[in-house]
Amino acid sequence: MKTKIYSMITLLFLAVSISAQVDRTKMPESGTAPKINIGTPKKFTLKNGLQVLVVENHKLPRVSVTLNIDNPPMAEGDKKGVSGFVGGLLGTGSTTISKEDFDKEVDYLGANIGFGSESAFASSLSKYFPRVLELMADAAFNPVFSKEEFDKQMKQSLDGITNSENSVSAIAGRVDRLLTYGKDHPFGEFTSEETLKNISLDDVKNYYNKVFKPNNAYLVVIGDVNYKKVKKQITKLFSGWEKGEMQTQALPEVTNPETTEINFINMPNAVQSEVAIINTVDLDMKDKDYYAVLLANQILGGGGTGRLYKNLREDKGYTYGAYSSVGASRYASRFKASASVRNMVTDSAVVEFMKEINTIRYKKATQEELDIAKAKYVGNFVRNVQNPGTVASYAISILQNDLPKDYYENYLKNINSVTLDDVQNAAIKYFKGNKARIVITGKAIDVLKNLEKTDYVIKYFDKEGNPTEKPEMTLPIPEGVTAATVVDKYFEAIGGKDKVLAVTSTMMTANATIQGTPIVLTSKAAAPNKTSQIISVMGNVMSKTVFDGEQGYQEARGQKMNLPVAQIEKAKKNMAPFSDLAYKNGLLDRIEPIDGKNFYVIKFDDVEVFYDYETGLKAKEVRTAKGPQGEVKIPTTYSNYKVVDGILFPYEIGQKMGPMDLKFEVKEIKINSDVTNEDFK
């Protein structure tokens, strides 16, 4: 027994001694790159040129198959969007089976079958896979392309275009691609209502016949299959797919500007700016500096550990995330660093983007940053190779990019061999801070004034990427129009000044949801200048704010606090039940165009109030508040006006709370009833 005790004590002291020798403050040194055995899929090629790769994996009784036609990119010109119709119409039945029967059988088999303009995909349980593969091949090679389905997809596509026309991010994406590659480049052109309406059903059929060929196609089967059996079935189903003459197209040259410039797209409805710093790159996976470029990008903007994220989000609080990426296409690629930022910090965000891009070019990264970047790539690579699909995708990548057969076996070794000098040289070569486009899509009135203070030339473009003039910042205010006359017009628009002044109290209830949870807003107001607002969740009062004309308090979660002096002074300036009476004492600042409409904008203390130039109705109030990260604009929108006792009230009220957009739907409004002095105590 004593021997055991002495042994345990000895081991304990040995463990303590070893632990004391480990310096926990230093990052452990990287070991040698592990030897990765990627594995090789089984391959065969049909006489028509179709290359087939099979990866057997019997862990689960499932199989997936992917058909990818590796055609070079081709511009679609004034019929841009025709390729999308091909992908949309494939799979809507075939010449041998109706769409209804096709969908029923796929559903019965528990399968998934989908198509693109130059691709197809299917997955199912392995026992049903032979039939599922038949269905996929049948739909791919014997399409119907019916007029009925074409018309249906045309309507959906046109609706999609209409819905995206006011999307700042969608406009930013399409215009920055156009400016990067040019409108005649396949990567630069975009689908519009005009190009869609140029497309006929015959165009769809012609495009399919032109591109859906086996010459450059790959068929990948992954899962619980027997190689000999699946080879026999594929040979039977796909050998009749006739090869054809592949059409190629000379791609326009893509270039960068001679000096860095700002390309500005005005979106008057933008509540934040889309900022992107872009330059084209000539990068191939075979290039010796390819791995250094990957690591340089990881250090700069490859996620939460990147410099851009740490600077623009964590340090400055300009955005929810800032990132960068770099491509290595065989045809054309680009480097892009981007973020969505608050309007008022757009110019500051540009300064910080350019600072980080130039810093990584002219100052070496730290060894710790390089080690973290390498660890990220090593970890991702090791995890990916556990996936059977990786074996096939790597094999296709080797074929498509003409890479050495041991390319991925040496991947980790090549990543780990990158030095700090390599990273800096790659950043200088591929991150063109001196020849970049700073593409900004945002609200000109809010951001241009400060952008003009930078050293960059500003060029202006419309939503289609066409050069245009500098947008009008404001419209001239007609002579004799003041804040008082604008408010008087509003009162006339909602029912007349006499009716408004006859209102002594209002009571409103409205509903909204936050992440699926219903909330109720109950708002009461009474003359002279008394207000009460209660927010309830599932019958429980979550917050309450009361002002009796002289004093007030806030109550939340059982804690009651008097309103600060500054807030009381602001509240005293209001004139409830209609605060617009107070706005008559404000400043008529401008007429602002938004989405094709003009609005009078009155400034009153920290609030901007927007009244429709034509109708006179109030459309929006934007309050400026101070937060931990500086000033924040909080918009409240008003729409769907309805008559209550002869007076128009908005029945839809929108509020933005951080990243959330709340939409209150008014359920009830009462005038001169159900409000007492007790409501304001």
XYZ file of C-alpha atoms in Angstrom:
681
model
C 0.000 0.000 0.000
C 2.844 2.378 0.938
C 4.503 1.626 -2.387
C 1.376 2.737 -4.258
C 1.146 5.960 -2.221
C 4.827 6.803 -2.854
C 4.337 6.142 -6.564
C 1.331 8.463 -6.729
C 3.232 11.240 -4.913
C 6.164 10.836 -7.281
C 3.883 11.092 -10.335
C 2.176 14.185 -8.857
C 5.478 16.024 -8.332
C 6.630 14.990 -11.813
C 3.417 16.389 -13.362
C 3.799 19.672 -11.450
C 7.439 19.909 -12.538
C 6.560 19.368 -16.202
C 3.676 21.856 -16.021
C 5.947 24.502 -14.502
C 8.240 24.252 -17.531
C 5.450 25.147 -20.014
C 5.104 28.870 -20.794
C 1.353 29.312 -21.280
C 1.788 32.920 -22.427
C 3.400 31.890 -25.702
C 1.612 30.359 -28.680
C 2.872 26.797 -29.288
C 5.119 26.480 -32.305
C 3.508 24.997 -35.408
C 4.428 21.420 -36.120
C 5.186 19.993 -39.505
C 2.282 19.810 -41.936
C 0.413 16.509 -41.576
C 0.578 14.166 -44.511
C -2.867 14.119 -46.103
C -4.034 11.229 -48.210
C -6.672 12.810 -50.423
C -7.709 9.639 -52.146
C -8.565 9.224 -55.798
C -12.036 8.777 -57.260
C -12.571 6.090 -59.844
C -12.838 7.585 -63.316
C -13.963 6.733 -66.807
C -14.751 8.748 -69.919
C -17.533 8.135 -72.414
C -16.940 8.407 -76.151
C -18.882 11.694 -76.274
C -16.349 13.295 -73.911
C -18.309 13.091 -70.643
C -15.862 12.499 -67.785
C -17.300 10.497 -64.888
C -15.916 10.384 -61.342
C -17.238 7.947 -58.748
C -16.515 8.095 -55.016
C -17.822 5.066 -53.155
C -18.872 5.723 -49.570
C -20.992 3.121 -47.819
C -21.380 4.758 -44.408
C -24.913 5.923 -45.214
C -27.441 4.501 -47.699
C -27.515 7.708 -49.747
C -26.183 8.787 -53.141
C -25.788 12.157 -54.830
C -24.922 12.936 -58.428
C -23.839 16.236 -59.930
C -23.529 17.131 -63.593
C -21.373 20.154 -64.332
C -20.773 21.473 -67.849
C -17.559 23.464 -67.827
C -18.181 25.857 -70.706
C -16.192 29.096 -70.914
C -18.263 32.174 -69.981
C -20.276 33.788 -72.777
C -21.986 37.176 -72.775
C -25.745 37.056 -73.363
C -25.976 40.684 -74.503
C -29.444 42.141 -74.984
C -30.958 38.766 -74.015
C -29.250 38.583 -70.630
C -31.211 36.186 -68.455
C -31.822 33.532 -71.102
C -29.518 31.091 -69.277
C -31.676 31.409 -66.187
C -34.712 30.324 -68.197
C -32.887 27.169 -69.276
C -32.205 26.220 -65.664
C -35.754 27.112 -64.671
C -37.461 25.126 -67.426
C -35.328 21.991 -67.177
C -36.966 19.591 -64.766
C -40.515 20.636 -65.645
C -41.212 17.210 -67.083
C -39.890 15.714 -70.311
C -41.129 14.390 -73.635
C -41.748 11.030 -71.938
C -43.285 12.144 -68.619
C -45.494 15.094 -67.676
C -44.444 17.689 -65.131
C -47.143 16.528 -62.739
C -46.092 12.877 -62.944
C -42.412 13.818 -62.758
C -42.939 15.854 -59.570
C -45.122 13.138 -58.025
C -42.551 10.409 -58.607
C -39.660 12.517 -57.318
C -41.691 13.290 -54.212
C -42.688 9.635 -53.756
C -39.043 8.552 -53.941
C -38.041 11.178 -51.388
C -35.515 12.463 -53.896
C -34.188 15.893 -54.781
C -33.602 16.826 -58.427
C -32.580 20.266 -59.660
C -31.130 21.957 -62.721
C -29.101 24.945 -63.760
C -28.455 26.294 -67.239
C -25.324 24.109 -67.454
C -25.744 21.731 -64.526
C -27.938 19.163 -62.839
C -28.132 17.625 -59.393
C -29.926 14.694 -57.780
C -29.840 12.885 -54.456
C -31.792 10.012 -52.903
C -31.592 6.845 -50.886
C -29.286 4.378 -52.616
C -32.071 1.842 -53.268
C -33.945 4.439 -55.362
C -30.891 5.953 -57.022
C -31.065 4.017 -60.334
C -34.562 5.377 -60.995
C -33.652 8.883 -59.772
C -30.674 8.953 -62.140
C -33.008 7.919 -64.976
C -35.373 10.781 -64.137
C -32.547 13.314 -64.033
C -31.115 12.150 -67.362
C -34.539 12.079 -68.991
C -35.375 15.627 -67.878
C -31.938 16.866 -68.934
C -31.881 15.340 -72.427
C -35.591 15.381 -73.342
C -36.827 18.776 -72.102
C -40.300 20.061 -72.913
C -39.754 23.852 -72.755
C -43.492 24.572 -72.731
C -44.943 28.018 -73.392
C -46.980 27.810 -70.210
C -43.916 27.275 -67.994
C -41.961 29.908 -69.947
C -44.666 32.539 -69.336
C -44.822 31.597 -65.665
C -41.069 32.002 -65.242
C -41.078 35.271 -67.205
C -43.590 36.750 -64.766
C -41.575 35.566 -61.765
C -38.374 37.003 -63.247
C -39.957 40.380 -64.005
C -41.418 40.518 -60.495
C -37.971 39.779 -59.093
C -36.443 42.641 -61.072
C -39.141 45.026 -59.849
C -38.671 43.955 -56.232
C -34.890 44.461 -56.389
C -34.941 47.943 -57.924
C -35.018 49.616 -54.508
C -32.590 47.171 -52.881
C -29.386 49.077 -52.184
C -27.308 45.900 -51.812
C -28.672 44.409 -55.065
C -27.948 47.591 -57.028
C -24.500 47.863 -55.446
C -23.636 44.284 -56.414
C -24.660 44.560 -60.046
C -23.069 47.977 -60.640
C -19.747 47.137 -58.983
C -19.482 44.028 -61.203
C -20.282 46.101 -64.288
C -17.677 48.728 -63.377
C -15.078 46.051 -62.609
C -15.453 43.918 -65.743
C -17.295 46.141 -68.218
C -20.856 45.868 -69.531
C -19.817 43.596 -72.440
C -18.071 41.038 -70.217
C -20.064 37.972 -69.076
C -19.134 38.810 -65.468
C -20.220 42.437 -65.866
C -23.586 42.256 -67.621
C -26.802 42.028 -65.615
C -30.385 41.002 -66.172
C -32.885 43.839 -66.553
C -36.545 44.191 -67.447
C -35.483 45.234 -70.937
C -33.260 42.191 -71.557
C -35.887 39.815 -70.153
C -38.538 41.138 -72.521
C -36.176 40.460 -75.448
C -36.164 36.727 -74.677
C -38.437 34.304 -76.521
C -39.039 30.602 -75.982
C -37.004 29.890 -79.139
C -34.067 31.773 -77.573
C -34.223 29.434 -74.590
C -34.241 26.343 -76.822
C -31.345 27.684 -78.908
C -29.278 28.465 -75.817
C -29.877 24.979 -74.432
C -28.833 23.363 -77.719
C -25.705 25.478 -77.781
C -24.398 24.915 -74.250
C -25.824 21.603 -73.023
C -23.108 19.382 -74.504
C -20.939 16.640 -72.987
C -17.637 17.821 -74.478
C -16.535 19.653 -71.312
C -18.906 17.975 -68.868
C -18.221 16.160 -65.600
C -20.562 13.737 -63.876
C -19.764 13.077 -60.214
C -21.392 10.266 -58.235
C -20.809 10.127 -54.475
C -22.196 7.638 -51.973
C -23.460 4.116 -51.481
C -22.960 2.730 -54.988
C -21.119 -0.120 -56.650
C -18.672 1.251 -59.201
C -19.221 -1.452 -61.808
C -23.007 -1.230 -61.596
C -23.155 2.566 -61.698
C -20.688 2.674 -64.578
C -22.924 0.357 -66.560
C -26.013 2.473 -65.867
C -24.283 5.784 -66.662
C -22.925 4.379 -69.906
C -26.426 3.320 -70.894
C -28.102 6.630 -69.945
C -25.472 9.144 -71.069
C -23.782 7.606 -74.131
C -26.564 8.874 -76.359
C -25.861 12.470 -75.324
C -24.453 13.869 -78.545
C -21.338 15.960 -78.467
C -21.282 19.193 -80.451
C -19.056 21.997 -81.576
C -18.329 24.173 -78.570
C -18.657 27.901 -79.155
C -16.143 30.184 -77.527
C -16.116 33.933 -77.155
C -13.178 36.292 -76.866
C -13.463 38.015 -73.500
C -12.941 41.793 -73.274
C -9.863 42.921 -71.390
C -10.501 44.004 -67.808
C -8.475 46.875 -66.408
C -8.070 48.969 -63.284
C -8.223 52.796 -63.188
C -4.889 54.602 -63.481
C -5.385 56.084 -60.013
C -7.799 55.197 -57.236
C -11.199 56.827 -57.705
C -14.633 56.875 -56.094
C -17.506 55.536 -58.204
C -20.742 56.770 -56.629
C -24.264 55.411 -57.233
C -27.041 57.501 -55.692
C -29.800 55.586 -53.883
C -32.029 58.154 -52.119
C -33.712 55.428 -50.040
C -30.420 54.137 -48.579
C -30.266 54.115 -44.780
C -26.674 52.872 -44.968
C -23.946 52.892 -47.603
C -22.552 49.867 -49.419
C -18.787 50.423 -49.651
C -16.500 48.232 -51.777
C -12.829 48.666 -52.690
C -12.201 46.637 -55.840
C -9.397 45.901 -58.277
C -9.003 43.190 -60.901
C -6.304 40.539 -60.452
C -4.572 38.102 -62.765
C -4.320 35.132 -60.418
C -4.232 31.419 -61.209
C -4.158 28.460 -58.829
C -0.885 27.370 -60.441
C 0.833 30.681 -59.597
C 3.621 30.290 -57.072
C 2.296 33.190 -54.991
C -1.265 31.785 -54.866
C -0.880 30.535 -51.285
C 0.655 33.817 -50.154
C -2.332 35.696 -51.613
C -4.758 33.477 -49.687
C -2.956 34.150 -46.414
C -2.587 37.884 -47.093
C -6.328 38.099 -47.671
C -7.025 36.065 -44.530
C -4.958 38.483 -42.457
C -6.602 41.521 -44.033
C -10.272 40.572 -44.122
C -10.846 36.854 -43.799
C -13.355 36.842 -40.957
C -13.475 37.921 -37.335
C -9.690 37.746 -36.920
C -9.078 39.989 -39.939
C -7.815 43.545 -39.615
C -10.829 45.023 -41.406
C -13.277 43.378 -38.989
C -11.291 44.395 -35.927
C -10.946 47.981 -37.141
C -14.309 48.844 -38.682
C -16.516 46.776 -36.373
C -14.778 46.149 -33.078
C -12.803 49.398 -32.810
C -14.839 51.985 -34.745
C -18.330 50.450 -34.655
C -19.036 51.535 -38.238
C -20.557 48.231 -39.370
C -21.670 44.752 -38.352
C -18.877 43.214 -40.420
C -16.104 44.122 -42.863
C -14.412 41.488 -45.032
C -12.272 40.950 -48.112
C -11.971 38.251 -50.748
C -9.764 37.439 -53.722
C -10.582 35.196 -56.696
C -8.488 32.889 -58.839
C -10.627 32.304 -61.924
C -9.230 31.035 -65.205
C -10.983 33.914 -66.953
C -11.112 37.048 -64.771
C -10.908 37.716 -61.044
C -10.871 40.546 -58.579
C -9.937 41.562 -55.070
C -12.800 43.088 -53.082
C -13.016 44.535 -49.580
C -16.515 45.567 -48.505
C -18.938 46.499 -45.743
C -22.327 48.095 -45.142
C -21.774 51.199 -43.008
C -23.881 53.926 -41.437
C -24.428 56.915 -43.721
C -22.727 59.420 -41.493
C -19.475 57.414 -41.287
C -19.204 56.511 -44.990
C -16.211 58.796 -45.599
C -14.507 57.617 -42.393
C -15.028 53.982 -43.396
C -13.335 54.655 -46.754
C -10.340 56.144 -44.917
C -10.041 53.074 -42.666
C -10.429 50.609 -45.558
C -7.666 52.288 -47.515
C -5.460 52.549 -44.433
C -5.663 48.799 -43.803
C -5.134 47.903 -47.466
C -2.082 50.126 -47.740
C -0.702 49.007 -44.370
C -0.614 45.329 -45.323
C 1.106 46.306 -48.578
C 3.875 48.419 -47.094
C 4.347 46.985 -43.610
C 4.969 43.326 -42.871
C 2.331 41.385 -40.982
C 3.289 39.909 -37.631
C 4.318 36.296 -37.213
C 1.322 35.773 -34.911
C -1.073 36.971 -37.637
C 0.526 34.646 -40.170
C 0.368 31.699 -37.769
C -3.343 32.304 -37.097
C -4.065 32.563 -40.828
C -2.184 29.338 -41.536
C -3.994 27.546 -38.720
C -7.327 28.622 -40.210
C -6.486 27.187 -43.646
C -4.932 24.025 -42.232
C -7.960 23.406 -40.010
C -10.454 23.986 -42.809
C -8.499 21.781 -45.201
C -8.215 18.897 -42.736
C -11.944 19.101 -41.963
C -12.891 19.259 -45.643
C -10.957 16.165 -46.629
C -13.141 14.136 -44.261
C -16.037 14.786 -46.653
C -16.277 12.270 -49.509
C -17.441 15.056 -51.808
C -14.083 16.761 -51.347
C -12.296 13.907 -53.102
C -14.384 14.481 -56.214
C -14.280 18.292 -56.120
C -10.491 18.290 -55.776
C -10.191 15.832 -58.647
C -12.352 18.067 -60.882
C -10.365 21.133 -59.833
C -7.156 19.404 -60.934
C -8.688 18.609 -64.316
C -10.265 22.021 -64.908
C -7.288 24.080 -63.779
C -4.593 21.828 -65.253
C -3.000 21.325 -61.834
C -0.364 18.725 -60.900
C -1.865 15.412 -59.762
C -0.325 15.842 -56.276
C -1.550 19.453 -55.956
C -3.777 18.856 -52.927
C -1.426 16.353 -51.311
C 1.110 19.199 -51.157
C -1.465 21.848 -50.181
C -0.588 22.026 -46.473
C 3.139 21.985 -47.183
C 2.733 24.921 -49.563
C 0.578 26.848 -47.057
C 3.093 26.340 -44.264
C 6.037 27.380 -46.449
C 4.684 30.939 -46.920
C 6.825 33.600 -45.218
C 6.081 37.141 -44.059
C 7.982 38.456 -47.078
C 5.780 36.339 -49.355
C 2.638 37.805 -47.770
C 3.816 41.373 -48.211
C 4.896 40.819 -51.816
C 1.531 39.232 -52.617
C -0.343 42.150 -51.017
C 1.663 44.664 -53.042
C 1.001 42.773 -56.265
C -2.689 41.912 -55.851
C -4.220 44.527 -53.494
C -4.050 47.635 -55.695
C -4.616 50.359 -53.138
C -3.229 52.847 -55.663
C -5.313 51.649 -58.649
C -8.642 50.666 -57.163
C -12.299 51.546 -57.533
C -13.988 52.695 -54.355
C -17.574 51.853 -55.266
C -20.102 53.511 -52.953
C -23.835 53.001 -53.250
C -25.686 55.310 -50.905
C -27.708 58.411 -50.223
C -25.991 61.373 -51.858
C -27.539 63.989 -49.595
C -26.163 62.253 -46.500
C -22.681 61.216 -47.648
C -21.420 63.183 -50.643
C -20.496 66.342 -48.775
C -17.892 64.519 -46.675
C -16.725 62.273 -49.529
C -15.870 65.416 -51.508
C -13.377 66.296 -48.776
C -11.255 63.238 -49.634
C -8.424 63.303 -52.181
C -10.199 60.971 -54.616
C -11.849 61.938 -57.871
C -15.583 61.124 -57.715
C -17.370 59.749 -60.782
C -21.136 59.289 -60.790
C -23.174 56.388 -62.172
C -26.865 55.506 -62.296
C -28.438 52.181 -61.208
C -27.604 50.647 -64.622
C -23.938 51.613 -64.360
C -24.160 54.436 -66.913
C -22.050 57.575 -66.292
C -24.209 60.428 -65.047
C -24.000 63.885 -63.524
C -23.650 64.614 -59.830
C -27.095 64.069 -58.249
C -29.150 67.022 -57.120
C -28.639 67.332 -53.401
C -31.775 69.403 -52.756
C -34.539 71.172 -54.636
C -35.203 74.914 -54.273
C -37.887 75.796 -51.725
C -40.687 77.786 -53.374
C -40.993 81.390 -52.286
C -43.354 81.901 -49.356
C -43.225 78.249 -48.199
C -42.226 77.873 -44.536
C -42.383 75.219 -41.836
C -45.712 76.713 -40.724
C -47.269 76.535 -44.200
C -46.075 72.932 -44.654
C -47.694 71.894 -41.342
C -50.881 73.793 -42.216
C -51.008 71.849 -45.510
C -50.635 68.633 -43.510
C -53.570 69.570 -41.267
C -55.696 70.304 -44.316
C -54.670 66.973 -45.839
C -55.760 64.962 -42.795
C -59.145 66.659 -42.376
C -58.802 70.383 -41.735
C -57.246 72.549 -39.029
C -60.540 73.104 -37.205
C -61.121 69.363 -36.764
C -57.546 68.855 -35.604
C -57.764 71.619 -32.984
C -61.020 70.140 -31.725
C -59.203 66.942 -30.707
C -58.437 66.951 -26.982
C -57.236 63.362 -26.665
C -56.279 60.294 -28.712
C -55.887 56.622 -27.849
C -54.168 54.146 -30.165
C -53.343 50.433 -29.941
C -51.020 48.744 -32.448
C -49.491 45.286 -32.867
C -46.047 44.139 -34.064
C -43.741 41.130 -33.671
C -40.115 40.814 -32.572
C -38.534 37.547 -33.724
C -41.983 35.951 -33.779
C -43.063 37.311 -30.376
C -46.172 39.532 -30.516
C -46.003 42.954 -28.826
C -48.721 45.554 -28.245
C -48.188 49.314 -28.219
C -50.793 51.433 -26.397
C -50.315 55.174 -26.877
C -52.406 57.923 -25.283
C -52.132 61.692 -25.623
C -54.142 64.614 -24.263
C -54.047 68.366 -24.255
C -52.173 70.160 -22.917
C -49.123 68.083 -23.977
C -49.632 64.882 -21.972
C -48.411 61.528 -23.279
C -48.354 57.897 -22.196
C -46.828 54.949 -24.031
C -47.009 51.335 -22.870
C -45.389 48.315 -24.568
C -46.754 44.916 -23.559
C -45.619 41.395 -24.379
C -48.125 38.574 -23.948
C -50.197 40.719 -21.571
C -47.238 41.812 -19.433
C -46.107 45.454 -19.380
C -42.470 45.550 -20.458
C -42.004 49.340 -20.553
C -43.973 52.470 -19.776
C -43.204 56.134 -20.419
C -45.410 58.891 -19.016
C -45.245 62.694 -19.263
C -47.893 64.906 -17.633
C -46.880 68.162 -19.281
C -44.406 69.097 -16.546
C -42.772 65.922 -15.228
C -42.444 62.316 -16.333
C -40.936 58.903 -15.711
C -39.911 55.657 -17.385
C -40.689 52.226 -15.988
C -39.209 48.929 -17.184
C -39.028 45.507 -15.539
C -40.330 46.880 -12.243
C -37.815 49.725 -12.040
C -39.103 53.291 -12.175
C -36.903 56.273 -13.047
C -37.727 59.953 -13.484
C -37.080 61.420 -16.911
C -33.771 63.312 -17.169
C -33.992 67.100 -17.202
C -32.919 67.286 -20.867
C -35.633 64.849 -21.908
C -38.265 66.790 -19.947
C -37.255 70.027 -21.659
C -37.648 68.343 -25.052
C -41.012 66.905 -24.073
C -42.251 70.351 -23.030
C -41.681 71.621 -26.571
C -44.098 69.056 -28.011
C -47.768 69.893 -28.356
C -49.636 66.615 -27.838
C -51.928 65.209 -29.039
C -50.538 66.589 -32.354
C -46.774 67.209 -32.148
C -46.936 68.699 -35.650
C -48.185 71.922 -34.025
C -44.718 72.241 -32.500
C -43.046 71.552 -35.849
C -44.488 74.850 -37.121
C -41.707 76.459 -35.047
C -39.029 74.372 -36.764
C -36.829 75.128 -39.780
C -37.893 74.180 -43.296
C -34.486 72.808 -44.271
C -34.913 71.405 -47.776
C -36.952 69.551 -50.352
C -35.499 66.053 -50.653
C -36.189 63.626 -53.528
C -36.736 60.009 -52.406
C -37.762 57.185 -54.761
C -39.184 59.564 -57.345
C -41.144 61.633 -54.800
C -40.262 64.961 -53.216
C -40.573 65.709 -49.513
C -40.439 68.877 -47.455
C -38.018 68.321 -44.567
C -38.512 70.288 -41.337
C -35.802 70.280 -38.681
C -37.044 70.549 -35.105
C -34.438 70.008 -32.366
C -33.067 66.470 -32.989
C -35.877 65.431 -35.354
C -36.251 65.692 -39.137
C -39.864 65.464 -40.323
C -40.729 64.515 -43.919
C -44.002 65.722 -45.499
C -45.046 64.614 -48.981
C -44.633 67.545 -51.390
C -47.796 66.622 -53.319
C -50.222 65.170 -50.749
C -49.029 67.032 -47.680
C -49.160 63.831 -45.563
C -46.409 63.083 -43.073
C -44.282 60.168 -44.287
C -41.397 59.905 -41.839
C -39.678 61.261 -38.747
C -35.948 60.691 -38.233
C -34.646 61.247 -34.718
C -30.915 61.572 -34.016
C -29.796 59.911 -30.798
C -26.404 59.534 -29.181
C -25.262 55.965 -28.599
C -22.071 54.218 -27.462
C -20.711 54.348 -31.018
C -21.680 57.937 -31.802
C -24.790 59.438 -33.310
C -27.467 57.086 -34.633
C -30.460 58.017 -36.803
C -33.732 56.334 -35.788
C -36.425 56.522 -38.478
C -40.180 56.160 -37.922
C -42.370 55.829 -41.026
C -46.096 56.530 -41.441
C -48.336 55.082 -44.146
C -51.747 53.589 -44.965
C -53.763 56.575 -43.728
C -57.396 55.878 -42.759
C -60.260 58.125 -41.623
C -61.275 58.172 -37.952
C -64.119 60.591 -37.137
C -63.254 62.711 -40.152
C -59.477 62.811 -39.545
C -56.802 60.755 -41.341
C -54.442 58.721 -39.147
C -51.595 56.399 -40.279
C -52.463 52.744 -39.693
C -48.950 51.421 -40.458
C -46.049 52.698 -38.401
C -42.521 51.434 -39.036
C -39.656 51.763 -36.577
C -36.032 50.686 -36.861
C -34.372 49.374 -33.701
C -30.742 48.499 -34.423
C -30.733 45.666 -36.990
C -34.476 45.026 -36.494
C -37.295 46.596 -38.486
C -40.567 46.796 -36.563
C -43.858 47.202 -38.384
C -46.762 48.266 -36.183
C -50.256 47.727 -37.536
C -52.790 49.980 -35.826
C -55.816 48.068 -34.573
C -57.813 50.897 -32.970
C -57.824 54.692 -32.681
C -60.231 56.640 -30.488
C -60.693 60.410 -30.413
C -61.803 62.347 -27.314
C -62.645 59.166 -25.372
C -61.109 56.470 -23.142
C -58.398 58.869 -21.917
C -58.350 60.341 -18.374
C -55.891 62.227 -16.178
C -55.151 58.946 -14.392
C -53.355 57.764 -17.545
C -50.653 60.375 -17.021
C -49.949 59.842 -13.305
